[in-house]
Amino acid sequence: MNKVLLIYTGGTIGMGKNPFTNALEPLDFNHLVASMPEFKLIKTDIDVYQFTPPIDSSDVAPEKWAQLVRIISRNYEQYDGFVILHGTDTMAYTASALSFMLENLTKPVILTGSQLPIGLLRTDGKENLITSIELASLKDKRGFARVPEVCIYFSGQLIRGNRSTKMNADGFHAFESFNYPHLCEAGVDFIFNEHHILKPDFDKPMVPHLTMNPNVVIFSLFPGVQEHIINNVLQAKEMRGIIMRTFGSGNAPQSPWLMHMLKEAAMRGIVIVNISQCVAGSVEMGRYDTGCQLKQIGVVSGYDSTVEAAVTKLMFLFANYNDPQVIRNMMNKSLAGEITI
């Protein structure tokens, strides 16, 4: 049988109610298995690695991403694929980070979870988990992984991890990939969009990266944004990069103070990446004059990147390169299918 490593980090899928507060809190993996007798019927050989204690996804940080990379790299040759059970709140951040940290990934790494704990009658967790395991174990006619990339599986859809965004806090259709097609639709059969799945070099090894530089910040522009607040953000000594969420196709207010501050920050070596506040569409800084001004002062286009992919990509690049211009150039390249140029 094909072999999959199931990595349980925590999240709603394995939660139970605290009898004293009635709040949901992570439980251990044995609770999850006890709530799911179907687990024993899966036709794949499954081993389990459990975070001890399980963590809420709100507490996920780059150190946890590095831990996941270590687990996957140490077990890479022993398994056909990997499934990560993860809380939904930061799942898109983890999926984006892993897509950069697992260079030339040749096996599936599928993140999934649920909106309701697996012990509840109406849970979405059972289908999400069972289908993720099946997808992670699939191979093509040549014996290669069917989907050799970091993905999120949720509610019948397999989507590229660094194209994903959590869009719904309550519904079962919690994640969407607004700027990229789904990799697979899971109905009665699996319908793969083969043309949109990454094609790694299967003759070369996967290269794990363990370090991220989190000295970046995300801020959104809005009507009435104040000069002294932006100035305090830009003057932070540890600052290396900024994800700036602008209007529409990459437009910003033409306030002279804002342009001056951004230009001065870019000249100091701070990498400023322009992404749209819209969930769909792409930044085109040449479309309007306001966008052209940003380009002229050294702001880099983030194209159709999600905020999750943009910030984790910057963390990854700052951990591996020192030259701001090199990083700006790398932000204009697709490293793991995260943007469309």
Short mmCIF file of C-alpha atoms in Angstrom, two decimals:
data_model
loop_
_atom_site.label_atom_id
_atom_site.label_comp_id
_atom_site.label_asym_id
_atom_site.label_seq_id
_atom_site.Cartn_x
_atom_site.Cartn_y
_atom_site.Cartn_z
CA MET A 1 0.00 0.00 0.00
CA ASN A 2 0.96 3.61 -0.44
CA LYS A 3 2.15 5.26 2.75
CA VAL A 4 1.15 8.66 4.15
CA LEU A 5 2.45 10.52 7.20
CA LEU A 6 -0.33 12.32 9.05
CA ILE A 7 0.94 15.29 11.06
CA TYR A 8 -1.51 16.46 13.70
CA THR A 9 -0.79 20.02 14.87
CA GLY A 10 -4.18 20.74 16.45
CA GLY A 11 -7.08 22.86 15.28
CA THR A 12 -10.86 22.64 15.35
CA ILE A 13 -10.89 19.15 13.83
CA GLY A 14 -9.55 17.63 17.05
CA MET A 15 -11.11 19.98 19.58
CA GLY A 16 -13.42 19.26 22.48
CA LYS A 17 -15.34 21.40 24.95
CA ASN A 18 -13.72 22.44 28.19
CA PRO A 19 -16.25 21.32 30.86
CA PHE A 20 -15.58 24.41 32.96
CA THR A 21 -15.64 27.16 30.30
CA ASN A 22 -17.54 25.46 27.41
CA ALA A 23 -14.83 26.86 25.12
CA LEU A 24 -13.34 24.65 22.40
CA GLU A 25 -9.72 23.65 23.01
CA PRO A 26 -7.30 21.27 21.27
CA LEU A 27 -7.28 17.64 22.41
CA ASP A 28 -4.81 14.87 21.60
CA PHE A 29 -4.92 12.73 18.49
CA ASN A 30 -6.33 9.71 20.34
CA HIS A 31 -9.53 11.70 20.86
CA LEU A 32 -9.72 12.36 17.12
CA VAL A 33 -9.25 8.69 16.19
CA ALA A 34 -11.80 7.56 18.78
CA SER A 35 -14.34 9.88 17.17
CA MET A 36 -13.69 8.43 13.73
CA PRO A 37 -14.02 4.64 13.32
CA GLU A 38 -13.79 5.16 9.54
CA PHE A 39 -10.09 5.90 10.05
CA LYS A 40 -9.41 2.16 10.27
CA LEU A 41 -11.03 1.52 6.88
CA ILE A 42 -8.76 3.83 4.86
CA LYS A 43 -6.83 1.80 2.26
CA THR A 44 -3.55 3.58 2.85
CA ASP A 45 -0.81 2.82 5.34
CA ILE A 46 -0.84 5.75 7.79
CA ASP A 47 1.65 6.78 10.42
CA VAL A 48 1.03 9.68 12.78
CA TYR A 49 3.19 12.46 14.17
CA GLN A 50 1.52 14.53 16.86
CA PHE A 51 2.45 17.98 18.15
CA THR A 52 2.61 17.78 21.94
CA PRO A 53 0.71 19.64 23.11
CA PRO A 54 -1.54 20.40 20.12
CA ILE A 55 -1.59 24.09 19.25
CA ASP A 56 -4.26 26.56 18.26
CA SER A 57 -3.47 27.87 14.79
CA SER A 58 -3.52 31.43 16.16
CA ASP A 59 -0.25 30.53 17.90
CA VAL A 60 1.49 29.30 14.75
CA ALA A 61 4.81 31.09 14.11
CA PRO A 62 7.84 30.55 11.83
CA GLU A 63 9.33 28.16 14.42
CA LYS A 64 6.36 25.83 13.87
CA TRP A 65 6.81 26.05 10.11
CA ALA A 66 10.44 25.01 10.58
CA GLN A 67 9.29 22.10 12.74
CA LEU A 68 6.96 20.93 9.97
CA VAL A 69 9.77 21.20 7.42
CA ARG A 70 12.04 19.10 9.66
CA ILE A 71 9.38 16.42 10.07
CA ILE A 72 8.72 16.24 6.33
CA SER A 73 12.39 16.29 5.29
CA ARG A 74 13.40 13.61 7.82
CA ASN A 75 10.62 11.33 6.61
CA TYR A 76 10.63 12.32 2.96
CA GLU A 77 11.92 9.07 1.48
CA GLN A 78 9.68 6.85 3.61
CA TYR A 79 6.30 8.24 2.54
CA ASP A 80 4.38 8.90 -0.65
CA GLY A 81 2.70 12.01 0.75
CA PHE A 82 1.99 14.09 3.83
CA VAL A 83 -1.24 15.36 5.37
CA ILE A 84 -1.14 18.15 7.95
CA LEU A 85 -4.12 18.68 10.25
CA HIS A 86 -4.11 22.37 11.03
CA GLY A 87 -6.42 25.04 12.39
CA THR A 88 -8.14 27.04 9.70
CA ASP A 89 -7.33 30.57 10.93
CA THR A 90 -3.69 30.54 9.78
CA MET A 91 -3.78 27.54 7.45
CA ALA A 92 -3.24 29.69 4.34
CA TYR A 93 -0.15 31.28 5.95
CA THR A 94 1.34 27.88 6.79
CA ALA A 95 0.56 26.50 3.33
CA SER A 96 2.18 29.54 1.69
CA ALA A 97 5.27 29.36 3.91
CA LEU A 98 5.78 25.64 3.29
CA SER A 99 5.53 26.14 -0.46
CA PHE A 100 8.70 28.26 -0.30
CA MET A 101 10.49 26.31 2.43
CA LEU A 102 10.10 22.96 0.62
CA GLU A 103 11.99 23.74 -2.56
CA ASN A 104 11.46 21.37 -5.53
CA LEU A 105 8.77 19.46 -3.65
CA THR A 106 8.03 16.20 -5.49
CA LYS A 107 5.39 14.77 -3.14
CA PRO A 108 2.00 16.05 -1.94
CA VAL A 109 1.81 18.07 1.27
CA ILE A 110 -1.89 18.60 1.92
CA LEU A 111 -3.22 20.76 4.73
CA THR A 112 -6.74 20.23 5.94
CA GLY A 113 -8.93 20.67 8.99
CA SER A 114 -12.56 21.41 9.70
CA GLN A 115 -15.03 24.05 10.74
CA LEU A 116 -16.68 21.71 13.27
CA PRO A 117 -14.90 19.30 15.65
CA ILE A 118 -14.75 15.77 14.32
CA GLY A 119 -16.77 14.44 17.25
CA LEU A 120 -19.87 16.41 16.26
CA LEU A 121 -22.56 14.80 14.13
CA ARG A 122 -22.47 17.41 11.35
CA THR A 123 -18.69 17.68 11.20
CA ASP A 124 -16.95 18.37 7.92
CA GLY A 125 -13.74 16.92 9.34
CA LYS A 126 -14.23 13.28 8.36
CA GLU A 127 -14.59 13.90 4.63
CA ASN A 128 -11.79 16.47 4.62
CA LEU A 129 -9.40 14.08 6.36
CA ILE A 130 -10.26 10.92 4.40
CA THR A 131 -10.10 12.66 1.01
CA SER A 132 -6.84 14.44 1.88
CA ILE A 133 -5.21 11.11 2.74
CA GLU A 134 -6.41 9.59 -0.52
CA LEU A 135 -5.17 12.55 -2.57
CA ALA A 136 -1.79 12.50 -0.80
CA SER A 137 -1.30 8.84 -1.72
CA LEU A 138 -2.24 9.07 -5.41
CA LYS A 139 0.34 8.49 -8.15
CA ASP A 140 0.21 8.78 -11.91
CA LYS A 141 0.98 6.06 -14.45
CA ARG A 142 4.72 6.76 -14.17
CA GLY A 143 4.66 6.29 -10.41
CA PHE A 144 5.07 9.99 -9.64
CA ALA A 145 2.88 11.92 -7.21
CA ARG A 146 -0.33 13.13 -8.81
CA VAL A 147 -0.19 16.53 -7.09
CA PRO A 148 3.42 17.25 -6.07
CA GLU A 149 2.90 20.55 -4.29
CA VAL A 150 1.66 22.14 -1.07
CA CYS A 151 -2.14 22.25 -1.17
CA ILE A 152 -5.19 22.88 0.96
CA TYR A 153 -8.09 20.47 0.70
CA PHE A 154 -11.43 21.70 1.98
CA SER A 155 -15.06 21.09 1.09
CA GLY A 156 -14.49 19.13 -2.10
CA GLN A 157 -11.78 21.38 -3.52
CA LEU A 158 -8.02 20.95 -3.74
CA ILE A 159 -6.33 24.34 -4.14
CA ARG A 160 -2.73 25.51 -4.32
CA GLY A 161 -1.60 26.45 -0.84
CA ASN A 162 0.05 29.75 -1.74
CA ARG A 163 -3.03 30.83 -3.69
CA SER A 164 -5.44 30.18 -0.85
CA THR A 165 -7.29 32.54 1.47
CA LYS A 166 -9.71 31.79 4.26
CA MET A 167 -12.87 33.55 3.15
CA ASN A 168 -15.53 32.24 5.53
CA ALA A 169 -15.41 31.84 9.30
CA ASP A 170 -18.69 29.91 9.54
CA GLY A 171 -19.39 28.03 6.30
CA PHE A 172 -17.91 24.67 5.29
CA HIS A 173 -16.62 26.28 2.07
CA ALA A 174 -13.96 28.08 4.07
CA PHE A 175 -11.13 28.52 1.55
CA GLU A 176 -10.91 29.82 -1.98
CA SER A 177 -8.28 30.45 -4.62
CA PHE A 178 -9.56 33.61 -6.28
CA ASN A 179 -6.77 34.11 -8.79
CA TYR A 180 -5.96 30.52 -9.74
CA PRO A 181 -8.04 27.49 -10.80
CA HIS A 182 -8.66 24.63 -8.41
CA LEU A 183 -6.20 21.76 -8.83
CA CYS A 184 -8.87 19.11 -8.31
CA GLU A 185 -12.61 18.87 -7.76
CA ALA A 186 -13.52 15.95 -5.51
CA GLY A 187 -17.00 14.67 -6.29
CA VAL A 188 -17.96 11.10 -7.12
CA ASP A 189 -14.64 11.07 -8.99
CA PHE A 190 -11.52 13.19 -8.78
CA ILE A 191 -11.38 15.67 -11.64
CA PHE A 192 -7.82 17.01 -11.91
CA ASN A 193 -6.86 20.20 -13.74
CA GLU A 194 -3.59 18.69 -14.91
CA HIS A 195 -2.41 21.78 -16.77
CA HIS A 196 -2.49 23.85 -13.57
CA ILE A 197 -0.55 21.44 -11.33
CA LEU A 198 3.14 22.22 -10.72
CA LYS A 199 5.66 20.01 -12.51
CA PRO A 200 8.83 19.71 -10.37
CA ASP A 201 12.08 18.09 -11.44
CA PHE A 202 11.62 14.54 -10.16
CA ASP A 203 15.30 13.80 -10.82
CA LYS A 204 16.43 16.41 -8.29
CA PRO A 205 16.07 16.25 -4.51
CA MET A 206 13.69 18.30 -2.40
CA VAL A 207 15.63 21.07 -0.65
CA PRO A 208 14.34 22.00 2.83
CA HIS A 209 14.76 25.54 4.19
CA LEU A 210 14.40 26.07 7.92
CA THR A 211 14.80 29.80 8.45
CA MET A 212 12.42 32.71 7.93
CA ASN A 213 13.02 36.38 8.72
CA PRO A 214 9.81 37.76 10.26
CA ASN A 215 10.93 41.42 10.33
CA VAL A 216 8.19 42.43 7.92
CA VAL A 217 4.83 44.10 8.34
CA ILE A 218 1.50 44.28 6.54
CA PHE A 219 -0.48 47.50 6.43
CA SER A 220 -3.53 48.60 4.49
CA LEU A 221 -4.05 52.05 3.08
CA PHE A 222 -7.40 53.69 3.71
CA PRO A 223 -8.97 57.14 3.22
CA GLY A 224 -7.68 59.35 6.02
CA VAL A 225 -4.53 57.36 6.78
CA GLN A 226 -2.36 59.48 9.08
CA GLU A 227 1.19 60.63 8.39
CA HIS A 228 2.56 60.19 11.92
CA ILE A 229 1.29 56.60 12.16
CA ILE A 230 2.82 55.55 8.84
CA ASN A 231 6.03 57.32 9.80
CA ASN A 232 6.27 55.31 13.04
CA VAL A 233 5.84 52.07 11.10
CA LEU A 234 8.47 52.97 8.50
CA GLN A 235 11.03 54.08 11.08
CA ALA A 236 11.16 50.77 12.96
CA LYS A 237 14.86 49.82 13.10
CA GLU A 238 14.28 46.09 12.56
CA MET A 239 12.02 46.63 9.55
CA ARG A 240 13.14 44.79 6.39
CA GLY A 241 10.03 44.62 4.26
CA ILE A 242 6.47 45.90 3.92
CA ILE A 243 3.41 44.35 2.29
CA MET A 244 1.34 47.41 1.40
CA ARG A 245 -2.29 46.68 0.60
CA THR A 246 -3.43 49.36 -1.83
CA PHE A 247 -6.68 50.15 -3.63
CA GLY A 248 -7.92 48.39 -6.76
CA SER A 249 -5.17 47.58 -9.23
CA GLY A 250 -2.42 49.00 -7.00
CA ASN A 251 -3.33 52.63 -6.40
CA ALA A 252 -2.45 54.82 -3.42
CA PRO A 253 -3.25 58.40 -2.31
CA GLN A 254 -1.05 60.97 -4.05
CA SER A 255 -0.22 62.69 -0.78
CA PRO A 256 3.31 64.14 -1.09
CA TRP A 257 4.18 63.02 2.46
CA LEU A 258 3.28 59.39 1.67
CA MET A 259 5.32 59.29 -1.51
CA HIS A 260 8.27 60.91 0.25
CA MET A 261 8.17 58.43 3.12
CA LEU A 262 7.90 55.41 0.84
CA LYS A 263 10.73 56.65 -1.39
CA GLU A 264 12.97 57.33 1.60
CA ALA A 265 12.23 53.86 3.03
CA ALA A 266 13.00 52.19 -0.32
CA MET A 267 16.31 54.07 -0.52
CA ARG A 268 17.20 52.73 2.96
CA GLY A 269 16.81 49.19 1.63
CA ILE A 270 13.29 48.42 2.82
CA VAL A 271 11.48 46.27 0.25
CA ILE A 272 7.92 47.52 -0.29
CA VAL A 273 5.54 45.18 -2.10
CA ASN A 274 2.27 46.44 -3.53
CA ILE A 275 -0.70 44.06 -3.39
CA SER A 276 -4.37 44.82 -3.84
CA GLN A 277 -6.96 44.88 -1.09
CA CYS A 278 -9.29 43.14 -3.55
CA VAL A 279 -9.49 39.36 -3.19
CA ALA A 280 -9.45 38.89 -6.97
CA GLY A 281 -7.45 40.63 -9.68
CA SER A 282 -3.89 41.81 -10.00
CA VAL A 283 -1.77 44.87 -9.30
CA GLU A 284 -0.95 46.81 -12.47
CA MET A 285 1.02 49.87 -11.43
CA GLY A 286 1.15 51.18 -15.01
CA ARG A 287 -2.63 51.44 -15.37
CA TYR A 288 -3.16 54.69 -13.44
CA ASP A 289 -0.91 57.61 -12.56
CA THR A 290 -1.12 56.84 -8.84
CA GLY A 291 0.31 53.38 -9.47
CA CYS A 292 3.01 54.74 -11.77
CA GLN A 293 4.24 57.03 -9.01
CA LEU A 294 4.66 54.05 -6.67
CA LYS A 295 6.69 52.22 -9.30
CA GLN A 296 8.93 55.23 -9.87
CA ILE A 297 9.87 55.50 -6.18
CA GLY A 298 10.87 51.83 -5.91
CA VAL A 299 7.72 50.00 -4.83
CA VAL A 300 7.56 46.44 -6.22
CA SER A 301 4.45 44.89 -7.73
CA GLY A 302 2.99 41.87 -5.93
CA TYR A 303 0.93 41.02 -9.03
CA ASP A 304 -2.00 38.74 -8.05
CA SER A 305 -0.45 37.49 -4.82
CA THR A 306 -2.49 36.78 -1.72
CA VAL A 307 -1.41 38.63 1.39
CA GLU A 308 -0.46 35.27 2.95
CA ALA A 309 1.83 34.36 0.07
CA ALA A 310 3.37 37.84 -0.17
CA VAL A 311 4.33 38.08 3.50
CA THR A 312 5.72 34.54 3.77
CA LYS A 313 7.62 34.96 0.51
CA LEU A 314 9.27 38.11 1.88
CA MET A 315 10.16 36.29 5.11
CA PHE A 316 11.70 33.49 3.06
CA LEU A 317 13.71 35.81 0.80
CA PHE A 318 15.06 37.92 3.66
CA ALA A 319 16.23 34.73 5.35
CA ASN A 320 18.20 33.73 2.25
CA TYR A 321 19.39 36.99 0.66
CA ASN A 322 20.94 40.20 2.01
CA ASP A 323 20.73 42.47 -1.04
CA PRO A 324 17.38 44.35 -1.18
CA GLN A 325 17.61 44.63 -4.97
CA VAL A 326 18.02 40.87 -5.32
CA ILE A 327 14.93 40.42 -3.15
CA ARG A 328 12.98 42.93 -5.25
CA ASN A 329 13.93 40.99 -8.37
CA MET A 330 12.92 37.70 -6.74
CA MET A 331 9.53 39.15 -5.76
CA ASN A 332 8.95 39.62 -9.50
CA LYS A 333 9.43 35.89 -10.11
CA SER A 334 7.15 32.98 -9.39
CA LEU A 335 9.05 30.70 -7.01
CA ALA A 336 6.31 28.14 -6.30
CA GLY A 337 3.39 29.14 -8.50
CA GLU A 338 2.33 31.92 -6.14
CA ILE A 339 1.90 34.67 -8.75
CA THR A 340 1.02 34.98 -12.42
CA ILE A 341 3.48 37.14 -14.34
#
